[in-house]
Amino acid sequence: MTLSHEEQYQKSWQERQEFAENMLPLIGRLYRNKGVEVVVYGKPLVNATTIELIKAHKMVERYEGQKLRLRESFPILEAISQLDLAPGRIDIGKLAYAYQYKNSSNGASLQDYLKRELADLLDNPDSVEPTDVVLYGFGRIGRLLARLMLERNGPSSKLRLRAIVVRGGKEGDLEKRASLLRRDSIHGLFNGSITVDHENQGIKANGTFIKVIYANSPADVDYTQYGINNALVVDNTGVWKDDKALAIHFESKGTARVLLTAPAKGEVPNVVYGVNQHMILPENKIVSAASCTTNAITPVLKALNDQYGIRNGHVETVHSYTNDQNLIDNFHKAERRGRAAPLNMVITSTGAASAVAKALPELKGKLTGNAIRVPTPNVSMAILSLNLDKATSKDELNGFLQDSALFSELQDQIDYTSSTEIVSSDLVGSRYAGVVDSQATIVDGDRCVLYVWYDNEFGYSVQVIRVMNEMAGIKYPTLPLSR
């Protein structure tokens, strides 16, 4: 019996759903039992839905010009689930595509092919000890960091959220903190369960107890009395910004290292993960994760500078308004920022261009920068106007950036889109430091203009988590490394 076009499509869709439904338990067990995170061409699948898994496979065609079917990646995933693996990140999309269409197996069986490609994770016992984490401050970034840690908690989790420190302590405060974690006007509902524990003054989220500590200063806190030791304290307040000021955190018993989620001054290393995490040495007790804009542009600038060389350029940031601005016109110590943020585009300054040099010294003195705050609550854009050392073309430059997003050491930082319809709200929740909008790229000989989107809240928070892992000694490979 010959099926109609509609029936064929429906049958194909049902097949994809069935494969996705069978894959999800394997993905979950690999992460929670072995610490193995499964992705498809960089798209994370841990806690993904059936539809998200299907869409991740569909996107492969954009990059390769050919479909990757779930029935082709399922055997890869099934075989991986039977291996004795150390924690790491495995791209089953790249493995499956190379095996099916690029003859990467060289005639080897699937099992032998995977053992070769995943050799760095085989029979390699995990000796990394878990690290206690304290979030000092629980604003926009603090709550997103909590969400990111809680969505991946489990026996194999190495970053363990133990406490948050906030001012206040008035009646109803715990409920307010829990509610802000549970509901977010931009990023939606928390994926899980949250309850308030009044008896122990804390919040229970996805099986994790988070102690809520009320204090006006780090000097007032003793973490050890809550069983928290050698903690990584993540300062989300922005109150203290240099090494001398941030040292106040070491007056809290139980603090081992401090991470600032803002640009730092003084001798504190400003780290953009993927570019200069090698600066995090055992003796660096205080580290900064730089700014959202610096994280968005530095990986792209590094890739371009390595390939083409950058003589000089200008960075213009079109940035969503922040809590620092006023809802309606009112006094503000900074110029223009006192005007109503939801109603105005506001020209202001940015230190991102100069901050790039702290992570990428070869660009010192080569970039200028400015910023425009615009009436959107999240997702920003950096416009990079650059003079290169050698001429190129739009197709060549975009091809290089797509390759960087898929196969380079910056693949976790740089994303790439070829959509002609994408707008800022489409990038809410992006887990990349920056997303190159290839359709907006302009090239004229050795001059180019690039447009880089970034979720200045969520994408930045993912970068912060990577820095936290580095500080905690959690270094797991992403495989496969090559095409």
CSV table of N, CA and C in Angstrom, one decimal, residues 369-464:
chain,number,residue,atom,x,y,z
A,369,GLY,N,35.8,52.0,21.9
A,369,GLY,CA,34.4,51.5,22.2
A,369,GLY,C,33.5,52.5,22.7
A,370,ASN,N,32.2,52.3,22.5
A,370,ASN,CA,31.1,53.1,23.1
A,370,ASN,C,29.9,52.2,23.2
A,371,ALA,N,28.9,52.7,23.8
A,371,ALA,CA,27.7,51.9,24.0
A,371,ALA,C,26.4,52.7,23.9
A,372,ILE,N,25.3,52.1,23.5
A,372,ILE,CA,24.0,52.6,23.5
A,372,ILE,C,23.1,51.7,24.3
A,373,ARG,N,22.5,52.2,25.4
A,373,ARG,CA,21.5,51.4,26.1
A,373,ARG,C,20.2,51.6,25.4
A,374,VAL,N,19.5,50.5,25.2
A,374,VAL,CA,18.2,50.5,24.4
A,374,VAL,C,17.1,49.9,25.2
A,375,PRO,N,15.8,50.3,24.9
A,375,PRO,CA,14.6,49.8,25.7
A,375,PRO,C,14.2,48.4,25.5
A,376,THR,N,15.1,47.5,25.7
A,376,THR,CA,14.8,46.0,25.8
A,376,THR,C,15.4,45.5,27.1
A,377,PRO,N,14.8,44.5,27.7
A,377,PRO,CA,15.2,44.1,29.0
A,377,PRO,C,16.4,43.1,29.0
A,378,ASN,N,16.6,42.4,27.8
A,378,ASN,CA,17.7,41.4,27.8
A,378,ASN,C,18.0,41.2,26.3
A,379,VAL,N,19.2,40.7,26.1
A,379,VAL,CA,19.9,40.4,24.8
A,379,VAL,C,20.4,41.7,24.2
A,380,SER,N,21.7,41.7,23.9
A,380,SER,CA,22.4,42.8,23.4
A,380,SER,C,23.2,42.5,22.2
A,381,MET,N,23.8,43.5,21.6
A,381,MET,CA,24.6,43.2,20.3
A,381,MET,C,25.8,44.1,20.3
A,382,ALA,N,26.9,43.5,19.9
A,382,ALA,CA,28.2,44.2,19.7
A,382,ALA,C,28.4,44.3,18.2
A,383,ILE,N,28.7,45.5,17.7
A,383,ILE,CA,29.0,45.7,16.3
A,383,ILE,C,30.5,46.0,16.2
A,384,LEU,N,31.2,45.1,15.6
A,384,LEU,CA,32.7,45.1,15.5
A,384,LEU,C,33.1,45.6,14.1
A,385,SER,N,33.6,46.8,14.1
A,385,SER,CA,34.1,47.5,12.8
A,385,SER,C,35.6,47.4,12.8
A,386,LEU,N,36.2,46.5,12.0
A,386,LEU,CA,37.6,46.1,12.1
A,386,LEU,C,38.4,46.3,10.8
A,387,ASN,N,39.6,46.7,10.9
A,387,ASN,CA,40.6,46.7,9.8
A,387,ASN,C,41.5,45.6,10.0
A,388,LEU,N,41.5,44.7,9.0
A,388,LEU,CA,42.3,43.4,9.1
A,388,LEU,C,43.7,43.6,8.5
A,389,ASP,N,44.6,42.7,8.8
A,389,ASP,CA,45.9,42.7,8.1
A,389,ASP,C,45.9,42.2,6.7
A,390,LYS,N,44.8,41.4,6.4
A,390,LYS,CA,44.7,40.9,5.0
A,390,LYS,C,43.3,40.9,4.5
A,391,ALA,N,43.1,41.0,3.3
A,391,ALA,CA,41.8,41.1,2.6
A,391,ALA,C,41.1,39.7,2.7
A,392,THR,N,39.8,39.8,2.6
A,392,THR,CA,39.0,38.5,2.6
A,392,THR,C,37.7,38.9,1.9
A,393,SER,N,36.7,38.0,1.9
A,393,SER,CA,35.4,38.2,1.4
A,393,SER,C,34.4,37.8,2.4
A,394,LYS,N,33.1,38.2,2.1
A,394,LYS,CA,32.1,37.9,3.1
A,394,LYS,C,31.9,36.4,3.2
A,395,ASP,N,31.9,35.6,2.1
A,395,ASP,CA,31.7,34.2,2.2
A,395,ASP,C,32.9,33.5,2.9
A,396,GLU,N,34.1,34.0,2.6
A,396,GLU,CA,35.2,33.3,3.3
A,396,GLU,C,35.2,33.6,4.8
A,397,LEU,N,34.9,34.9,5.1
A,397,LEU,CA,35.0,35.2,6.5
A,397,LEU,C,33.8,34.5,7.3
A,398,ASN,N,32.6,34.5,6.7
A,398,ASN,CA,31.6,33.7,7.4
A,398,ASN,C,31.9,32.2,7.5
A,399,GLY,N,32.5,31.7,6.4
A,399,GLY,CA,32.8,30.3,6.5
A,399,GLY,C,33.8,30.0,7.6
A,400,PHE,N,34.8,30.9,7.8
A,400,PHE,CA,35.8,30.7,8.8
A,400,PHE,C,35.1,30.8,10.2
A,401,LEU,N,34.1,31.8,10.4
A,401,LEU,CA,33.5,31.9,11.7
A,401,LEU,C,32.5,30.7,12.0
A,402,GLN,N,31.9,30.2,10.9
A,402,GLN,CA,31.1,29.0,11.1
A,402,GLN,C,31.9,27.8,11.6
A,403,ASP,N,33.1,27.7,10.9
A,403,ASP,CA,34.0,26.6,11.3
A,403,ASP,C,34.5,26.8,12.7
A,404,SER,N,34.8,28.1,13.1
A,404,SER,CA,35.2,28.3,14.5
A,404,SER,C,34.1,27.9,15.5
A,405,ALA,N,32.8,28.2,15.1
A,405,ALA,CA,31.7,27.9,16.0
A,405,ALA,C,31.5,26.4,16.2
A,406,LEU,N,31.9,25.6,15.1
A,406,LEU,CA,31.6,24.2,15.2
A,406,LEU,C,32.8,23.3,15.6
A,407,PHE,N,34.0,23.7,15.2
A,407,PHE,CA,35.1,22.8,15.4
A,407,PHE,C,36.4,23.3,16.1
A,408,SER,N,36.4,24.6,16.4
A,408,SER,CA,37.6,25.2,17.0
A,408,SER,C,37.5,25.0,18.6
A,409,GLU,N,38.6,25.4,19.2
A,409,GLU,CA,38.6,25.4,20.7
A,409,GLU,C,37.7,26.5,21.3
A,410,LEU,N,37.1,27.3,20.4
A,410,LEU,CA,36.2,28.4,20.9
A,410,LEU,C,34.7,28.0,20.6
A,411,GLN,N,34.5,26.7,20.3
A,411,GLN,CA,33.2,26.3,19.9
A,411,GLN,C,32.1,26.4,21.0
A,412,ASP,N,32.5,26.4,22.2
A,412,ASP,CA,31.6,26.6,23.3
A,412,ASP,C,31.3,28.1,23.6
A,413,GLN,N,32.1,29.0,23.0
A,413,GLN,CA,31.9,30.4,23.2
A,413,GLN,C,31.2,31.1,22.0
A,414,ILE,N,31.5,30.7,20.8
A,414,ILE,CA,31.0,31.3,19.6
A,414,ILE,C,29.9,30.4,19.0
A,415,ASP,N,28.8,31.1,18.8
A,415,ASP,CA,27.7,30.4,18.0
A,415,ASP,C,27.6,31.2,16.7
A,416,TYR,N,26.8,30.6,15.7
A,416,TYR,CA,26.7,31.2,14.4
A,416,TYR,C,25.3,31.0,13.9
A,417,THR,N,24.7,32.0,13.3
A,417,THR,CA,23.4,31.9,12.7
A,417,THR,C,23.4,32.4,11.3
A,418,SER,N,22.7,31.7,10.4
A,418,SER,CA,22.6,32.2,9.0
A,418,SER,C,21.1,32.6,8.7
A,419,SER,N,20.3,32.7,9.8
A,419,SER,CA,18.9,33.1,9.6
A,419,SER,C,18.8,34.5,9.2
A,420,THR,N,17.9,34.8,8.3
A,420,THR,CA,17.6,36.2,7.8
A,420,THR,C,16.5,36.8,8.7
A,421,GLU,N,15.9,36.1,9.6
A,421,GLU,CA,14.8,36.5,10.3
A,421,GLU,C,15.0,36.7,11.8
A,422,ILE,N,16.2,36.3,12.3
A,422,ILE,CA,16.5,36.3,13.7
A,422,ILE,C,16.4,37.7,14.3
A,423,VAL,N,15.8,37.9,15.5
A,423,VAL,CA,15.8,39.1,16.3
A,423,VAL,C,16.2,38.9,17.7
A,424,SER,N,16.3,39.9,18.5
A,424,SER,CA,16.9,39.8,19.8
A,424,SER,C,16.2,38.8,20.7
A,425,SER,N,14.9,38.8,20.7
A,425,SER,CA,14.1,37.9,21.6
A,425,SER,C,14.4,36.4,21.3
A,426,ASP,N,14.8,36.1,20.1
A,426,ASP,CA,15.1,34.7,19.7
A,426,ASP,C,16.4,34.2,20.4
A,427,LEU,N,17.2,35.1,21.0
A,427,LEU,CA,18.5,34.7,21.6
A,427,LEU,C,18.3,34.7,23.1
A,428,VAL,N,17.2,34.9,23.7
A,428,VAL,CA,17.0,34.8,25.1
A,428,VAL,C,17.3,33.3,25.5
A,429,GLY,N,18.2,33.1,26.4
A,429,GLY,CA,18.5,31.8,26.9
A,429,GLY,C,19.7,31.2,26.1
A,430,SER,N,20.3,31.9,25.2
A,430,SER,CA,21.5,31.4,24.5
A,430,SER,C,22.6,31.1,25.5
A,431,ARG,N,23.2,29.9,25.3
A,431,ARG,CA,24.3,29.5,26.2
A,431,ARG,C,25.7,29.8,25.7
A,432,TYR,N,25.7,30.6,24.7
A,432,TYR,CA,27.0,31.0,24.1
A,432,TYR,C,27.4,32.4,24.5
A,433,ALA,N,28.7,32.7,24.5
A,433,ALA,CA,29.1,34.0,24.9
A,433,ALA,C,28.7,35.0,23.8
A,434,GLY,N,28.7,34.6,22.6
A,434,GLY,CA,28.3,35.5,21.5
A,434,GLY,C,27.8,34.7,20.3
A,435,VAL,N,26.9,35.3,19.5
A,435,VAL,CA,26.3,34.6,18.3
A,435,VAL,C,26.6,35.5,17.1
A,436,VAL,N,27.4,35.0,16.2
A,436,VAL,CA,27.7,35.8,15.0
A,436,VAL,C,26.5,35.8,14.0
A,437,ASP,N,26.0,36.9,13.7
A,437,ASP,CA,24.9,37.1,12.7
A,437,ASP,C,25.5,37.2,11.3
A,438,SER,N,25.6,36.0,10.6
A,438,SER,CA,26.3,36.0,9.4
A,438,SER,C,25.7,36.8,8.3
A,439,GLN,N,24.3,36.9,8.3
A,439,GLN,CA,23.6,37.6,7.2
A,439,GLN,C,23.9,39.2,7.3
A,440,ALA,N,24.4,39.6,8.4
A,440,ALA,CA,24.6,41.1,8.6
A,440,ALA,C,26.1,41.4,8.3
A,441,THR,N,26.9,40.4,8.1
A,441,THR,CA,28.4,40.6,7.9
A,441,THR,C,28.6,41.5,6.7
A,442,ILE,N,29.5,42.5,6.8
A,442,ILE,CA,29.9,43.3,5.7
A,442,ILE,C,31.4,43.2,5.6
A,443,VAL,N,31.9,43.0,4.3
A,443,VAL,CA,33.3,42.9,4.1
A,443,VAL,C,33.7,43.7,2.8
A,444,ASP,N,34.7,44.5,2.9
A,444,ASP,CA,35.2,45.3,1.8
A,444,ASP,C,36.7,45.2,1.9
A,445,GLY,N,37.3,44.2,1.2
A,445,GLY,CA,38.7,44.0,1.2
A,445,GLY,C,39.2,43.6,2.6
A,446,ASP,N,40.0,44.5,3.2
A,446,ASP,CA,40.6,44.3,4.5
A,446,ASP,C,39.7,44.9,5.6
A,447,ARG,N,38.6,45.4,5.3
A,447,ARG,CA,37.7,46.0,6.2
A,447,ARG,C,36.4,45.1,6.4
A,448,CYS,N,36.0,45.0,7.7
A,448,CYS,CA,34.8,44.2,7.9
A,448,CYS,C,34.0,44.7,9.1
A,449,VAL,N,32.7,44.4,9.0
A,449,VAL,CA,31.8,44.8,10.1
A,449,VAL,C,31.1,43.5,10.5
A,450,LEU,N,31.2,43.1,11.8
A,450,LEU,CA,30.5,41.9,12.3
A,450,LEU,C,29.5,42.3,13.3
A,451,TYR,N,28.4,41.6,13.3
A,451,TYR,CA,27.3,41.8,14.3
A,451,TYR,C,27.2,40.6,15.2
A,452,VAL,N,27.4,40.8,16.5
A,452,VAL,CA,27.5,39.6,17.4
A,452,VAL,C,26.4,39.8,18.5
A,453,TRP,N,25.4,39.0,18.5
A,453,TRP,CA,24.4,39.0,19.5
A,453,TRP,C,24.9,38.3,20.8
A,454,TYR,N,24.3,38.7,21.9
A,454,TYR,CA,24.6,37.9,23.1
A,454,TYR,C,23.5,38.1,24.2
A,455,ASP,N,23.2,37.1,24.8
A,455,ASP,CA,22.3,37.1,26.0
A,455,ASP,C,23.2,37.6,27.2
A,456,ASN,N,23.1,38.9,27.5
A,456,ASN,CA,24.0,39.5,28.4
A,456,ASN,C,23.7,39.0,29.9
A,457,GLU,N,22.7,38.2,30.1
A,457,GLU,CA,22.4,37.6,31.4
A,457,GLU,C,22.8,36.1,31.3
A,458,PHE,N,22.1,35.4,30.5
A,458,PHE,CA,22.2,33.9,30.5
A,458,PHE,C,23.5,33.4,29.9
A,459,GLY,N,23.8,34.0,28.7
A,459,GLY,CA,25.1,33.6,28.1
A,459,GLY,C,26.3,33.9,28.9
A,460,TYR,N,26.2,35.1,29.6
A,460,TYR,CA,27.3,35.4,30.5
A,460,TYR,C,27.4,34.5,31.7
A,461,SER,N,26.2,34.1,32.2
A,461,SER,CA,26.2,33.2,33.4
A,461,SER,C,26.8,31.9,33.1
A,462,VAL,N,26.6,31.4,31.9
A,462,VAL,CA,27.2,30.1,31.4
A,462,VAL,C,28.7,30.2,31.4
A,463,GLN,N,29.2,31.4,30.9
A,463,GLN,CA,30.6,31.6,31.0
A,463,GLN,C,31.2,31.7,32.4
A,464,VAL,N,30.4,32.3,33.3
A,464,VAL,CA,30.8,32.3,34.7
A,464,VAL,C,30.9,30.9,35.3
